[in-house]
Short mmCIF file of C-alpha atoms in Angstrom, two decimals:
data_model
loop_
_atom_site.label_atom_id
_atom_site.label_comp_id
_atom_site.label_asym_id
_atom_site.label_seq_id
_atom_site.Cartn_x
_atom_site.Cartn_y
_atom_site.Cartn_z
CA MET I 876 -78.85 -153.91 67.99
CA GLU I 877 -80.78 -154.88 71.03
CA ARG I 878 -78.98 -157.10 73.48
CA ASP I 879 -80.37 -159.46 76.07
CA SER I 880 -80.29 -158.20 79.60
CA SER I 881 -78.56 -160.54 82.04
CA ASP I 882 -79.94 -161.95 85.29
CA ASP I 883 -76.61 -161.51 87.08
CA ASP I 884 -76.53 -159.65 90.38
CA ASP I 885 -75.64 -155.97 90.34
CA ASP I 886 -72.62 -156.59 92.55
CA ARG I 887 -70.74 -158.53 89.86
CA GLU I 888 -67.07 -159.44 90.25
CA THR I 889 -64.14 -158.20 88.17
CA LEU I 890 -62.20 -160.68 86.03
CA ILE I 891 -59.41 -161.12 88.59
CA HIS I 892 -60.46 -161.20 92.22
CA GLN I 893 -57.46 -161.48 94.47
CA ASN I 894 -58.06 -162.70 97.98
CA ASP I 895 -55.07 -161.77 100.08
CA THR I 896 -55.15 -163.53 103.48
CA LYS I 897 -53.27 -161.63 106.15
CA HIS I 898 -51.92 -163.28 109.30
CA ASP I 899 -52.09 -160.83 112.20
CA HIS I 900 -49.68 -161.01 115.15
CA HIS I 901 -51.81 -161.61 118.25
CA HIS I 902 -50.49 -160.39 121.63
CA LEU I 903 -50.72 -162.54 124.73
CA PRO I 904 -53.22 -161.30 127.25
CA SER I 905 -51.81 -159.21 130.09
CA SER I 906 -51.77 -160.54 133.62
CA ASP I 907 -54.72 -158.47 134.69
CA GLN I 908 -56.97 -160.09 132.12
CA HIS I 909 -59.00 -163.20 132.74
CA PRO I 910 -57.06 -166.32 131.80
CA SER I 911 -58.12 -168.12 128.69
CA THR I 912 -58.94 -171.77 128.57
CA PHE I 913 -55.45 -172.67 127.35
CA ASP I 914 -53.42 -170.33 129.60
CA ILE I 915 -50.96 -172.22 131.88
CA GLN I 916 -51.11 -170.84 135.41
CA HIS I 917 -48.78 -171.40 138.33
CA PHE I 918 -49.45 -174.88 139.74
CA ASP I 919 -48.09 -177.59 141.99
CA ASN I 920 -46.22 -180.27 140.02
CA ASN I 921 -47.22 -183.02 142.37
CA SER I 922 -50.88 -182.30 142.48
CA PRO I 923 -53.37 -184.37 140.42
CA THR I 924 -54.46 -181.21 138.79
CA SER I 925 -50.91 -180.46 137.68
CA ARG I 926 -50.47 -183.92 136.20
CA GLN I 927 -53.73 -183.53 134.30
CA GLN I 928 -52.64 -180.16 132.97
CA ARG I 929 -49.24 -181.55 131.84
CA ARG I 930 -50.99 -184.40 130.01
CA PHE I 931 -53.30 -181.88 128.27
CA VAL I 932 -50.34 -179.73 127.19
CA PHE I 933 -48.58 -182.80 125.82
CA ASN I 934 -51.61 -183.87 123.86
CA LYS I 935 -52.00 -180.38 122.41
CA ARG I 936 -48.35 -180.34 121.29
CA PHE I 937 -48.77 -183.83 119.79
CA LEU I 938 -51.78 -182.76 117.77
CA PHE I 939 -49.97 -179.62 116.62
CA ALA I 940 -46.97 -181.71 115.53
CA ILE I 941 -49.21 -183.97 113.43
CA PHE I 942 -51.42 -181.36 111.78
CA PHE I 943 -48.87 -178.62 111.08
CA PRO I 944 -47.04 -180.66 108.37
CA LEU I 945 -50.38 -181.50 106.78
CA PHE I 946 -51.20 -177.78 106.75
CA ILE I 947 -47.90 -177.06 104.95
CA VAL I 948 -48.67 -179.75 102.34
CA LEU I 949 -52.09 -178.23 101.69
CA VAL I 950 -50.55 -174.78 101.32
CA TYR I 951 -47.94 -176.18 98.92
CA PHE I 952 -50.51 -177.65 96.53
CA SER I 953 -53.04 -174.81 96.70
CA ALA I 954 -50.73 -171.82 96.43
CA ASP I 955 -48.35 -170.40 93.83
CA ILE I 956 -45.03 -171.22 95.58
CA ARG I 957 -43.15 -168.40 93.88
CA SER I 958 -45.73 -165.90 95.10
CA LEU I 959 -45.75 -167.50 98.55
CA PHE I 960 -42.03 -167.07 99.16
CA SER I 961 -41.81 -163.67 97.56
CA ALA I 962 -44.67 -162.26 99.60
CA ASN I 963 -44.34 -159.88 102.50
CA VAL I 964 -43.82 -161.69 105.77
CA SER I 965 -47.04 -160.21 107.11
CA SER I 966 -49.25 -161.56 104.28
CA PHE I 967 -49.53 -164.47 101.83
CA THR I 968 -51.37 -164.68 98.52
CA PHE I 969 -53.18 -167.94 97.93
CA ASP I 970 -53.90 -168.14 94.18
CA SER I 971 -56.54 -170.70 93.36
CA VAL I 972 -56.96 -172.37 89.97
CA THR I 973 -59.89 -170.03 89.36
CA ASP I 974 -57.69 -167.01 90.00
CA ARG I 975 -55.11 -168.22 87.49
CA MET I 976 -57.83 -168.88 84.94
CA ARG I 977 -59.14 -165.37 85.41
CA GLU I 978 -55.66 -163.97 84.95
CA SER I 979 -55.35 -165.89 81.67
CA GLU I 980 -58.71 -164.55 80.54
CA LEU I 981 -57.59 -161.01 81.27
CA ARG I 982 -54.38 -161.52 79.30
CA ALA I 983 -56.41 -162.94 76.39
CA LEU I 984 -58.73 -159.93 76.53
CA SER I 985 -55.75 -157.61 76.48
CA LEU I 986 -54.43 -159.29 73.33
CA LEU I 987 -57.86 -159.13 71.73
CA LYS I 988 -58.07 -155.42 72.51
CA GLN I 989 -54.72 -154.91 70.79
CA GLN I 990 -55.90 -156.89 67.77
CA GLN I 991 -59.13 -154.90 67.77
CA SER I 992 -57.24 -151.61 67.66
CA GLN I 993 -55.14 -152.81 64.74
CA LEU I 994 -58.21 -153.99 62.83
CA PHE I 995 -59.89 -150.63 63.38
CA ALA I 996 -56.77 -148.81 62.20
CA LEU I 997 -56.69 -150.95 59.06
CA TRP I 998 -60.38 -150.23 58.42
CA ASN I 999 -59.98 -146.47 58.88
CA GLN I 1000 -56.86 -146.31 56.70
CA SER I 1001 -57.96 -148.55 53.85
CA PHE I 1002 -61.71 -149.10 53.78
CA SER I 1003 -63.81 -146.46 55.51
CA ASN I 1004 -63.83 -143.88 52.72
CA ASN I 1005 -62.72 -146.02 49.79
CA THR I 1006 -65.30 -146.33 47.01
CA ASP I 1007 -63.54 -149.17 45.18
CA THR I 1008 -66.20 -151.69 44.07
CA THR I 1009 -64.01 -154.40 42.56
CA PRO I 1010 -64.80 -157.98 43.67
CA PHE I 1011 -61.42 -158.29 45.43
CA PHE I 1012 -61.97 -155.08 47.38
CA ARG I 1013 -65.52 -156.05 48.36
CA ASP I 1014 -64.31 -159.45 49.57
CA ALA I 1015 -61.42 -157.90 51.50
CA LYS I 1016 -63.76 -155.40 53.17
CA SER I 1017 -66.21 -158.16 54.07
CA ALA I 1018 -63.41 -160.34 55.46
CA LEU I 1019 -62.13 -157.49 57.65
CA LEU I 1020 -65.60 -156.81 59.04
CA ASN I 1021 -65.99 -160.52 59.76
CA GLN I 1022 -62.71 -160.52 61.71
CA ILE I 1023 -63.86 -157.52 63.72
CA SER I 1024 -67.10 -159.39 64.45
CA ILE I 1025 -65.23 -162.57 65.48
CA ASN I 1026 -62.93 -160.55 67.73
CA LYS I 1027 -65.98 -159.07 69.45
CA GLN I 1028 -67.62 -162.50 69.84
CA ILE I 1029 -64.50 -163.92 71.52
CA GLN I 1030 -64.45 -161.01 73.96
CA GLN I 1031 -68.09 -161.63 74.75
CA VAL I 1032 -67.42 -165.31 75.44
CA LEU I 1033 -64.54 -164.46 77.79
CA LEU I 1034 -66.56 -161.81 79.60
CA SER I 1035 -69.88 -163.63 79.84
CA PRO I 1036 -69.19 -165.55 83.10
CA HIS I 1037 -67.98 -162.41 84.86
CA THR I 1038 -70.03 -159.51 83.59
CA ASN I 1039 -73.59 -158.33 83.38
CA SER I 1040 -75.21 -158.01 79.93
CA ASN I 1041 -72.61 -156.88 77.42
CA LEU I 1042 -70.40 -154.66 79.58
CA SER I 1043 -66.70 -155.37 79.80
CA GLU I 1044 -64.57 -154.94 82.87
CA ASN I 1045 -63.89 -151.37 81.81
CA GLY I 1046 -67.52 -150.58 81.10
CA ASP I 1047 -67.16 -150.79 77.33
CA THR I 1048 -70.32 -151.76 75.47
CA ILE I 1049 -69.50 -154.87 73.51
CA GLY I 1050 -72.62 -154.55 71.36
CA SER I 1051 -71.83 -151.08 70.12
CA ASN I 1052 -69.15 -152.04 67.56
CA PHE I 1053 -66.72 -150.14 69.84
CA GLY I 1054 -67.62 -146.87 68.16
CA LEU I 1055 -66.82 -148.17 64.67
CA GLU I 1056 -69.38 -146.95 62.15
CA THR I 1057 -69.18 -150.07 60.02
CA CYS I 1058 -72.63 -149.63 58.48
CA ARG I 1059 -72.79 -145.94 57.75
CA LYS I 1060 -74.08 -144.67 54.40
CA ALA I 1061 -71.81 -145.23 51.42
CA ASP I 1062 -70.49 -142.18 49.63
CA SER I 1063 -72.45 -142.12 46.37
CA VAL I 1064 -71.05 -138.86 45.02
CA VAL I 1065 -69.28 -139.56 41.73
CA ALA I 1066 -66.41 -137.33 40.74
CA ASN I 1067 -66.43 -136.31 37.08
CA LYS I 1068 -69.83 -137.86 36.48
CA ARG I 1069 -70.48 -138.40 32.79
CA THR I 1070 -74.00 -137.90 31.49
CA ILE I 1071 -75.80 -137.24 28.25
CA GLU I 1072 -78.66 -134.83 27.56
CA TRP I 1073 -81.88 -136.45 26.35
CA LYS I 1074 -83.39 -133.95 23.91
CA PRO I 1075 -85.52 -135.96 21.48
CA LYS I 1076 -87.20 -134.76 18.32
CA SER I 1077 -90.94 -134.89 18.94
CA ASP I 1078 -91.66 -136.89 15.75
CA LYS I 1079 -88.88 -139.47 16.06
CA PHE I 1080 -89.56 -142.60 18.14
CA LEU I 1081 -87.77 -145.65 19.48
CA PHE I 1082 -90.18 -148.57 19.95
CA ALA I 1083 -89.14 -150.40 23.15
CA ILE I 1084 -89.26 -154.19 23.15
CA CYS I 1085 -88.39 -156.18 26.30
CA LEU I 1086 -88.81 -159.96 26.41
CA SER I 1087 -86.06 -161.41 28.61
CA GLY I 1088 -87.06 -162.79 32.01
CA GLN I 1089 -89.56 -161.21 34.36
CA MET I 1090 -90.35 -157.69 35.52
CA SER I 1091 -86.92 -156.87 36.98
CA ASN I 1092 -85.24 -157.82 33.71
CA HIS I 1093 -87.77 -155.75 31.80
CA LEU I 1094 -87.08 -152.69 33.96
CA ILE I 1095 -83.35 -152.99 33.29
CA CYS I 1096 -84.14 -153.42 29.60
CA LEU I 1097 -86.35 -150.32 29.69
CA GLU I 1098 -83.61 -148.30 31.40
CA LYS I 1099 -81.17 -149.26 28.65
CA HIS I 1100 -83.73 -148.36 26.00
CA MET I 1101 -83.92 -144.91 27.61
CA PHE I 1102 -80.14 -144.58 27.21
CA PHE I 1103 -80.37 -145.61 23.54
CA ALA I 1104 -83.23 -143.16 22.95
CA ALA I 1105 -81.13 -140.36 24.47
CA LEU I 1106 -78.15 -141.28 22.26
CA LEU I 1107 -80.35 -141.36 19.15
CA GLY I 1108 -82.44 -138.28 20.00
CA ARG I 1109 -85.78 -140.12 20.03
CA VAL I 1110 -88.90 -140.30 22.18
CA LEU I 1111 -89.24 -143.73 23.80
CA VAL I 1112 -92.50 -145.65 23.31
CA ILE I 1113 -93.31 -147.77 26.37
CA PRO I 1114 -94.66 -151.23 25.51
CA SER I 1115 -98.39 -151.90 25.76
CA TYR I 1116 -99.76 -154.02 28.62
CA LYS I 1117 -101.31 -156.26 25.92
CA VAL I 1118 -97.89 -157.61 25.00
CA ASP I 1119 -95.85 -156.74 28.11
CA TYR I 1120 -96.30 -155.69 31.74
CA GLN I 1121 -98.51 -152.78 32.72
CA TYR I 1122 -95.67 -150.40 33.52
CA SER I 1123 -97.95 -147.53 34.54
CA ARG I 1124 -99.02 -149.52 37.62
CA VAL I 1125 -95.50 -149.90 38.97
CA LEU I 1126 -93.57 -146.92 37.57
CA ASP I 1127 -94.07 -143.18 37.85
CA ILE I 1128 -93.95 -142.38 34.13
CA GLU I 1129 -94.66 -138.68 34.54
CA HIS I 1130 -91.87 -138.46 37.09
CA ILE I 1131 -89.40 -139.27 34.30
CA ASN I 1132 -90.75 -136.54 32.03
CA ASP I 1133 -90.77 -134.05 34.92
CA CYS I 1134 -87.17 -134.85 35.82
CA LEU I 1135 -86.05 -133.94 32.30
CA GLY I 1136 -88.45 -131.06 31.85
CA ARG I 1137 -89.69 -132.36 28.50
CA LYS I 1138 -91.67 -135.21 26.94
CA VAL I 1139 -89.25 -138.08 26.50
CA LEU I 1140 -91.56 -141.02 27.24
CA VAL I 1141 -95.01 -141.85 25.87
CA SER I 1142 -97.26 -144.82 26.43
CA PHE I 1143 -98.21 -146.99 23.47
CA GLU I 1144 -101.73 -145.57 23.64
CA GLU I 1145 -100.40 -142.00 23.38
CA PHE I 1146 -98.13 -143.05 20.53
CA ALA I 1147 -101.04 -144.62 18.61
CA GLU I 1148 -103.11 -141.47 19.07
CA MET I 1149 -100.23 -139.28 17.87
CA ARG I 1150 -99.84 -141.49 14.79
CA LYS I 1151 -103.61 -141.55 14.24
CA ASN I 1152 -103.59 -145.32 14.63
CA HIS I 1153 -101.14 -145.76 11.78
CA VAL I 1154 -98.66 -147.53 14.03
CA ASN I 1155 -95.78 -149.11 12.26
CA ILE I 1156 -92.11 -149.84 12.83
CA ASP I 1157 -90.37 -148.33 9.83
CA ARG I 1158 -87.02 -149.99 10.47
CA PHE I 1159 -86.12 -152.98 12.63
CA LEU I 1160 -82.36 -152.83 13.28
CA CYS I 1161 -81.31 -155.64 15.61
CA TYR I 1162 -78.81 -155.02 18.39
CA PHE I 1163 -78.47 -158.80 18.91
CA SER I 1164 -78.19 -161.21 16.01
CA SER I 1165 -78.01 -164.43 18.06
CA PRO I 1166 -79.66 -166.69 19.10
CA GLN I 1167 -82.26 -165.02 16.84
CA PRO I 1168 -82.43 -161.54 15.27
CA CYS I 1169 -83.43 -158.84 17.79
CA TYR I 1170 -83.94 -161.57 20.39
CA ILE I 1171 -87.58 -161.63 19.31
CA ASP I 1172 -89.60 -164.70 18.36
CA ASP I 1173 -92.40 -165.17 15.87
CA GLU I 1174 -94.99 -165.30 18.65
CA HIS I 1175 -94.21 -161.76 19.76
CA ILE I 1176 -94.24 -160.47 16.19
CA LYS I 1177 -97.68 -162.05 15.84
CA LYS I 1178 -98.90 -160.28 19.01
CA LEU I 1179 -97.63 -156.92 17.78
CA LYS I 1180 -99.52 -157.32 14.55
CA GLN I 1181 -102.77 -158.88 15.79
CA GLN I 1182 -103.25 -157.28 19.23
CA LEU I 1183 -101.73 -153.85 18.61
CA GLY I 1184 -102.10 -153.48 14.87
CA VAL I 1185 -98.42 -152.71 14.46
CA SER I 1186 -96.98 -153.36 11.04
CA VAL I 1187 -93.41 -154.61 11.18
CA GLY I 1188 -90.94 -154.06 8.37
CA LYS I 1189 -87.95 -156.16 7.45
CA ILE I 1190 -85.82 -157.29 10.40
CA GLU I 1191 -82.09 -156.83 9.80
CA ASN I 1192 -78.97 -157.21 11.95
CA ALA I 1193 -76.88 -154.11 12.63
CA TRP I 1194 -73.87 -156.31 13.50
CA LYS I 1195 -72.99 -159.74 14.81
CA GLU I 1196 -73.69 -159.87 18.51
CA ASP I 1197 -74.58 -162.82 20.75
CA ILE I 1198 -76.50 -162.39 24.01
CA LYS I 1199 -74.30 -165.09 25.59
CA LYS I 1200 -71.09 -163.16 24.85
CA PRO I 1201 -71.99 -159.46 24.56
CA SER I 1202 -69.04 -157.30 23.59
CA LYS I 1203 -68.35 -153.84 24.97
CA LYS I 1204 -69.75 -151.06 22.83
CA THR I 1205 -69.26 -147.30 22.89
CA VAL I 1206 -71.54 -144.35 22.22
CA GLN I 1207 -69.87 -143.95 18.87
CA ASP I 1208 -70.59 -147.59 17.98
CA VAL I 1209 -74.32 -147.17 18.73
CA GLU I 1210 -74.63 -143.87 16.88
CA ALA I 1211 -72.84 -145.23 13.86
CA LYS I 1212 -75.11 -148.27 13.53
CA PHE I 1213 -78.52 -147.04 14.70
CA LYS I 1214 -78.76 -143.40 13.54
CA ALA I 1215 -81.54 -143.26 10.97
CA ASP I 1216 -83.97 -140.83 9.36
CA ASP I 1217 -86.94 -143.19 9.81
CA ASP I 1218 -89.70 -141.94 12.09
CA VAL I 1219 -90.05 -145.15 14.09
CA ILE I 1220 -87.29 -147.66 14.68
CA ALA I 1221 -86.88 -150.72 16.94
CA ILE I 1222 -83.71 -152.50 18.01
CA GLY I 1223 -85.20 -155.41 19.96
CA ASP I 1224 -84.47 -156.52 23.52
CA VAL I 1225 -81.32 -154.85 24.91
CA PHE I 1226 -81.26 -156.39 28.41
CA PHE I 1227 -77.90 -158.05 27.69
CA ALA I 1228 -76.39 -155.03 25.91
CA ASN I 1229 -73.04 -153.83 27.25
CA VAL I 1230 -72.80 -150.16 26.24
CA GLU I 1231 -70.79 -147.71 28.35
CA GLN I 1232 -71.39 -149.77 31.47
CA GLU I 1233 -69.50 -147.25 33.62
CA TRP I 1234 -72.06 -144.62 32.66
CA VAL I 1235 -75.04 -146.84 33.23
CA VAL I 1236 -74.12 -147.88 36.79
CA GLN I 1237 -73.51 -144.34 38.04
CA PRO I 1238 -75.84 -143.15 40.81
CA GLY I 1239 -78.76 -141.56 39.00
CA GLY I 1240 -77.92 -143.26 35.71
CA PRO I 1241 -76.25 -142.03 32.50
CA ILE I 1242 -78.85 -139.39 31.54
CA ALA I 1243 -78.67 -135.82 32.86
CA HIS I 1244 -81.72 -134.92 34.99
CA LYS I 1245 -82.69 -132.95 38.09
CA CYS I 1246 -83.96 -135.87 40.24
CA LYS I 1247 -82.19 -138.54 42.28
CA THR I 1248 -83.32 -141.28 39.93
CA LEU I 1249 -85.41 -141.52 36.78
CA ILE I 1250 -86.95 -144.97 37.15
CA GLU I 1251 -88.67 -145.29 40.50
CA PRO I 1252 -91.86 -146.81 41.93
CA SER I 1253 -95.25 -145.16 41.46
CA LYS I 1254 -96.44 -142.74 44.13
CA ILE I 1255 -99.04 -145.25 45.37
CA ILE I 1256 -96.34 -147.87 45.92
CA MET I 1257 -93.97 -145.36 47.52
CA LEU I 1258 -96.58 -144.20 50.04
CA THR I 1259 -97.66 -147.76 50.81
CA ALA I 1260 -94.06 -148.79 51.44
CA GLN I 1261 -93.54 -145.84 53.78
CA ARG I 1262 -96.71 -146.70 55.71
CA PHE I 1263 -95.59 -150.32 56.05
CA VAL I 1264 -92.19 -149.26 57.37
CA GLN I 1265 -93.81 -146.90 59.88
CA THR I 1266 -96.23 -149.63 61.02
CA PHE I 1267 -93.96 -152.67 61.28
CA LEU I 1268 -90.28 -151.80 60.97
CA GLY I 1269 -89.30 -148.33 62.10
CA SER I 1270 -86.22 -146.41 61.04
CA ASN I 1271 -83.63 -149.11 61.78
CA PHE I 1272 -84.09 -152.40 59.94
CA VAL I 1273 -82.21 -154.79 57.69
CA ALA I 1274 -83.85 -156.02 54.49
CA LEU I 1275 -83.17 -159.48 53.07
CA HIS I 1276 -83.99 -160.71 49.57
CA PHE I 1277 -83.96 -164.46 50.08
CA ARG I 1278 -84.41 -165.92 46.61
CA ARG I 1279 -85.14 -169.68 46.64
CA HIS I 1280 -87.75 -170.74 44.05
CA GLY I 1281 -85.92 -172.01 40.96
CA PHE I 1282 -82.66 -170.69 42.36
CA LEU I 1283 -81.11 -174.02 43.33
CA LYS I 1284 -80.60 -175.19 39.74
CA PHE I 1285 -79.67 -171.70 38.54
CA CYS I 1286 -77.01 -171.25 41.23
CA ASN I 1287 -75.54 -174.73 40.99
CA ALA I 1288 -74.84 -174.12 37.31
CA LYS I 1289 -72.46 -171.35 38.44
CA LYS I 1290 -68.99 -171.77 39.94
CA PRO I 1291 -69.13 -171.24 42.83
CA SER I 1292 -72.79 -171.86 43.58
CA CYS I 1293 -74.87 -169.05 45.11
CA PHE I 1294 -77.45 -171.31 46.83
CA TYR I 1295 -76.73 -171.68 50.55
CA PRO I 1296 -78.04 -174.20 53.08
CA ILE I 1297 -80.33 -172.43 55.51
CA PRO I 1298 -78.10 -172.90 58.62
CA GLN I 1299 -75.17 -171.35 56.74
CA ALA I 1300 -77.38 -168.54 55.43
CA ALA I 1301 -78.61 -167.88 59.00
CA ASP I 1302 -75.00 -167.52 60.21
CA CYS I 1303 -74.24 -165.00 57.46
CA ILE I 1304 -77.40 -163.01 58.23
CA THR I 1305 -76.63 -162.99 61.95
CA ARG I 1306 -73.16 -161.56 61.34
CA VAL I 1307 -74.68 -158.66 59.40
CA ILE I 1308 -77.31 -158.06 62.09
CA GLU I 1309 -74.56 -157.95 64.71
CA ARG I 1310 -72.82 -155.13 62.84
CA THR I 1311 -75.99 -153.10 62.28
CA ASN I 1312 -77.62 -153.22 65.72
CA ALA I 1313 -80.97 -153.54 63.91
CA PRO I 1314 -83.79 -155.16 65.92
CA VAL I 1315 -85.73 -156.57 62.95
CA ILE I 1316 -85.30 -157.97 59.42
CA TYR I 1317 -87.68 -157.40 56.53
CA LEU I 1318 -87.88 -160.62 54.53
CA SER I 1319 -88.65 -160.54 50.82
CA THR I 1320 -88.74 -164.12 49.62
CA ASP I 1321 -90.39 -166.72 47.44
CA ALA I 1322 -89.30 -169.50 49.80
CA ALA I 1323 -91.69 -172.07 51.24
CA GLU I 1324 -92.83 -171.74 54.85
CA SER I 1325 -90.75 -174.78 55.79
CA GLU I 1326 -87.63 -172.87 54.78
CA THR I 1327 -88.56 -169.50 56.27
CA GLY I 1328 -89.61 -171.17 59.52
CA LEU I 1329 -86.24 -172.87 59.87
CA LEU I 1330 -84.44 -169.67 58.96
CA GLN I 1331 -86.38 -167.74 61.62
CA SER I 1332 -85.47 -170.27 64.30
CA LEU I 1333 -81.75 -169.97 63.47
CA VAL I 1334 -81.34 -166.18 63.24
CA VAL I 1335 -80.47 -165.68 66.89
CA LEU I 1336 -78.16 -163.10 68.43
CA ASN I 1337 -77.10 -163.18 72.09
CA GLY I 1338 -79.80 -165.71 72.84
CA LYS I 1339 -82.55 -163.60 71.30
CA THR I 1340 -84.40 -164.39 68.06
CA VAL I 1341 -84.29 -161.56 65.52
CA PRO I 1342 -87.79 -161.31 63.95
CA LEU I 1343 -88.17 -161.88 60.22
CA VAL I 1344 -91.07 -159.66 59.11
CA GLN I 1345 -93.06 -160.30 55.94
CA ARG I 1346 -96.03 -158.44 54.55
CA PRO I 1347 -99.08 -159.94 56.27
CA PRO I 1348 -102.31 -161.02 54.54
CA ARG I 1349 -105.00 -158.40 54.06
CA ASN I 1350 -106.62 -157.29 57.30
CA SER I 1351 -109.31 -154.62 57.20
CA ALA I 1352 -108.21 -153.42 60.64
CA GLU I 1353 -104.85 -152.42 59.18
CA LYS I 1354 -104.68 -149.27 57.08
CA TRP I 1355 -101.11 -149.28 55.80
CA ASP I 1356 -102.19 -150.87 52.46
CA ALA I 1357 -105.43 -148.90 52.01
CA LEU I 1358 -104.11 -147.08 48.92
CA LEU I 1359 -103.65 -150.34 47.02
CA TYR I 1360 -107.29 -151.28 47.57
CA ARG I 1361 -108.54 -147.81 46.85
CA HIS I 1362 -106.86 -147.93 43.42
CA HIS I 1363 -107.75 -151.63 42.83
CA VAL I 1364 -104.17 -152.88 42.44
CA GLU I 1365 -104.01 -155.00 45.59
CA ASP I 1366 -103.88 -158.34 43.77
CA ASP I 1367 -101.39 -157.35 41.08
CA ALA I 1368 -98.28 -159.53 41.41
CA GLN I 1369 -96.06 -156.87 39.82
CA VAL I 1370 -97.32 -154.20 42.21
CA GLU I 1371 -96.53 -156.49 45.14
CA ALA I 1372 -93.07 -157.20 43.75
CA MET I 1373 -92.34 -153.49 43.34
CA LEU I 1374 -93.67 -152.87 46.86
CA ASP I 1375 -91.20 -155.43 48.18
CA LYS I 1376 -88.37 -153.76 46.28
CA THR I 1377 -89.32 -150.35 47.64
CA ILE I 1378 -89.41 -151.54 51.26
CA CYS I 1379 -86.04 -153.25 50.81
CA ALA I 1380 -84.57 -150.13 49.23
CA MET I 1381 -85.61 -148.08 52.29
CA SER I 1382 -83.67 -150.27 54.74
CA ASN I 1383 -80.54 -149.30 56.65
CA VAL I 1384 -78.70 -152.34 55.30
CA PHE I 1385 -79.65 -154.66 52.47
CA ILE I 1386 -78.66 -158.31 51.96
CA GLY I 1387 -79.30 -159.44 48.40
CA ALA I 1388 -79.25 -162.61 46.33
CA SER I 1389 -76.27 -162.87 44.00
CA GLY I 1390 -77.33 -163.28 40.37
CA SER I 1391 -80.86 -161.93 40.91
CA THR I 1392 -82.00 -158.93 38.87
CA PHE I 1393 -84.61 -158.30 41.61
CA THR I 1394 -81.69 -157.66 43.94
CA GLU I 1395 -79.88 -155.55 41.35
CA ASP I 1396 -82.90 -153.28 40.95
CA ILE I 1397 -83.03 -152.78 44.74
CA LEU I 1398 -79.33 -151.91 44.78
CA ARG I 1399 -79.92 -149.41 41.96
CA LEU I 1400 -82.68 -147.69 43.93
CA ARG I 1401 -80.58 -147.60 47.11
CA LYS I 1402 -77.64 -146.13 45.22
CA ASP I 1403 -79.79 -143.52 43.46
CA TRP I 1404 -81.65 -142.58 46.65
CA ARG I 1405 -78.32 -142.23 48.50
CA LEU I 1406 -79.35 -145.00 50.91
CA ALA I 1407 -76.63 -147.53 50.09
CA SER I 1408 -74.69 -148.75 53.15
CA LEU I 1409 -71.12 -149.96 53.55
CA CYS I 1410 -72.65 -153.17 54.92
CA ASP I 1411 -74.83 -153.88 51.88
CA GLU I 1412 -73.82 -157.26 50.49
CA TYR I 1413 -74.93 -160.41 48.77
CA LEU I 1414 -75.89 -163.25 51.09
CA CYS I 1415 -72.71 -165.01 52.26
CA GLN I 1416 -70.82 -163.18 49.54
CA SER I 1417 -67.37 -164.10 50.85
CA GLU I 1418 -68.22 -167.80 51.28
CA GLU I 1419 -69.01 -170.83 49.19
CA PRO I 1420 -71.91 -173.11 50.11
CA ASN I 1421 -70.73 -175.75 52.59
CA PHE I 1422 -72.66 -178.37 50.62
CA VAL I 1423 -73.50 -178.49 46.91
CA ALA I 1424 -75.74 -181.11 45.27
CA GLY I 1425 -74.73 -182.91 42.10
CA ASN I 1426 -76.03 -182.09 38.62
CA GLU I 1427 -78.77 -183.99 36.83
#
């Protein structure tokens, strides 16, 4: 992290500056030297000159008698008496209030250094290589890092009046996390990883249907459909853009087939051609029975029939399952209920399905393949993201998904709420920036300019504003986004969303929005690409909002 340079002089003082005043013994001048003004020479007592000299000597003694006690009083109140009387007879130490304050500061720094060492020892023993992802462990790790950060801030406050920039009295760099690699890459290697081979029969298909939420939800739904297709030995049919998103614009479909070395995915258009336009769903077995069978409404059934020419058979429930309370299911449960001899089956939206969750969240996913991840952005989006990072961000940046639009009501329905006032959010972001030493933040947000402007003004570290960078409007002088225009996808909202995800996934550290599937998809990419950091976290994840509005 960049730190502000100080305007202090190079010849700065140490914390304790002792000024020892030594009283030298002065010898009287010898007789062959010229007499000083106050030397008393041999004189005649009766002469006027002698009387004048006696009067002068008397006055001098009188003045000395008056001012010497005052001098003692001043010494008494300005010096540490114990030090005064214990000092060597040839020197006295006059400790001012400032000196005593500096001594207290040094003692406080010493205690903070001891606390710092103990915090580091606790981190190294318990957290540095631990892959536990339970909520309690994540909160404990975050709390420890916050205490390390607070310890460092207190040291900076104590040192700031006495030191230049962020150097301590021993030359330690305060801004360097004292050598603690708090934000290094997380270990994403999974011991005893459990995967399944996806070897479909070329004439057996699973017709994917995804309806819940927006694109991020649909991508998670599609990933789960891939798992189901692998379990059932079927080729997965990707939904048509006429009834869903245009997945080919945002995903590298061929990448998935290449990673498995066989054809496991086909577009709806390919499927229709293979079936010679006799497209039908032979059996509709619903994974979810509530709130409606297959979580599919009449409007979508109508679109399938009228826009795609798909004939839909009878819809039946495989079991009782509610999207609001999904139960845990095993591979055996799925195989027992959805194995069928029919050529084409559908099971409806499976976004909320909870099947072998430990498999699904593994780095790389539950399906055996030769790539880092199966579902990743298209090559156009990947290259554009890389060009943006090279142009605006560089190798060391923090990415922030700052979800705001529609999030206030959503978060306040949860306990605790996940919607934070901007000043509190800025404090949380600043603490992360302090640990990462990153000079810039990439901001992915749907917030209004009034909110992002306030946030920018409050993200300040060591007196310096940390820039929040967003993708700028189109400028023909800039070439980082040329590929989007060349392929005519520059105005596609889903392409822009995936571009934001990709840039965020490439960051050194990522701060996400709790409860957002947009954030979850970024975390999946980071985990699969082996880019996840120990400092990745949800915004203010160890805190509750300091103010929460009432319900309607």
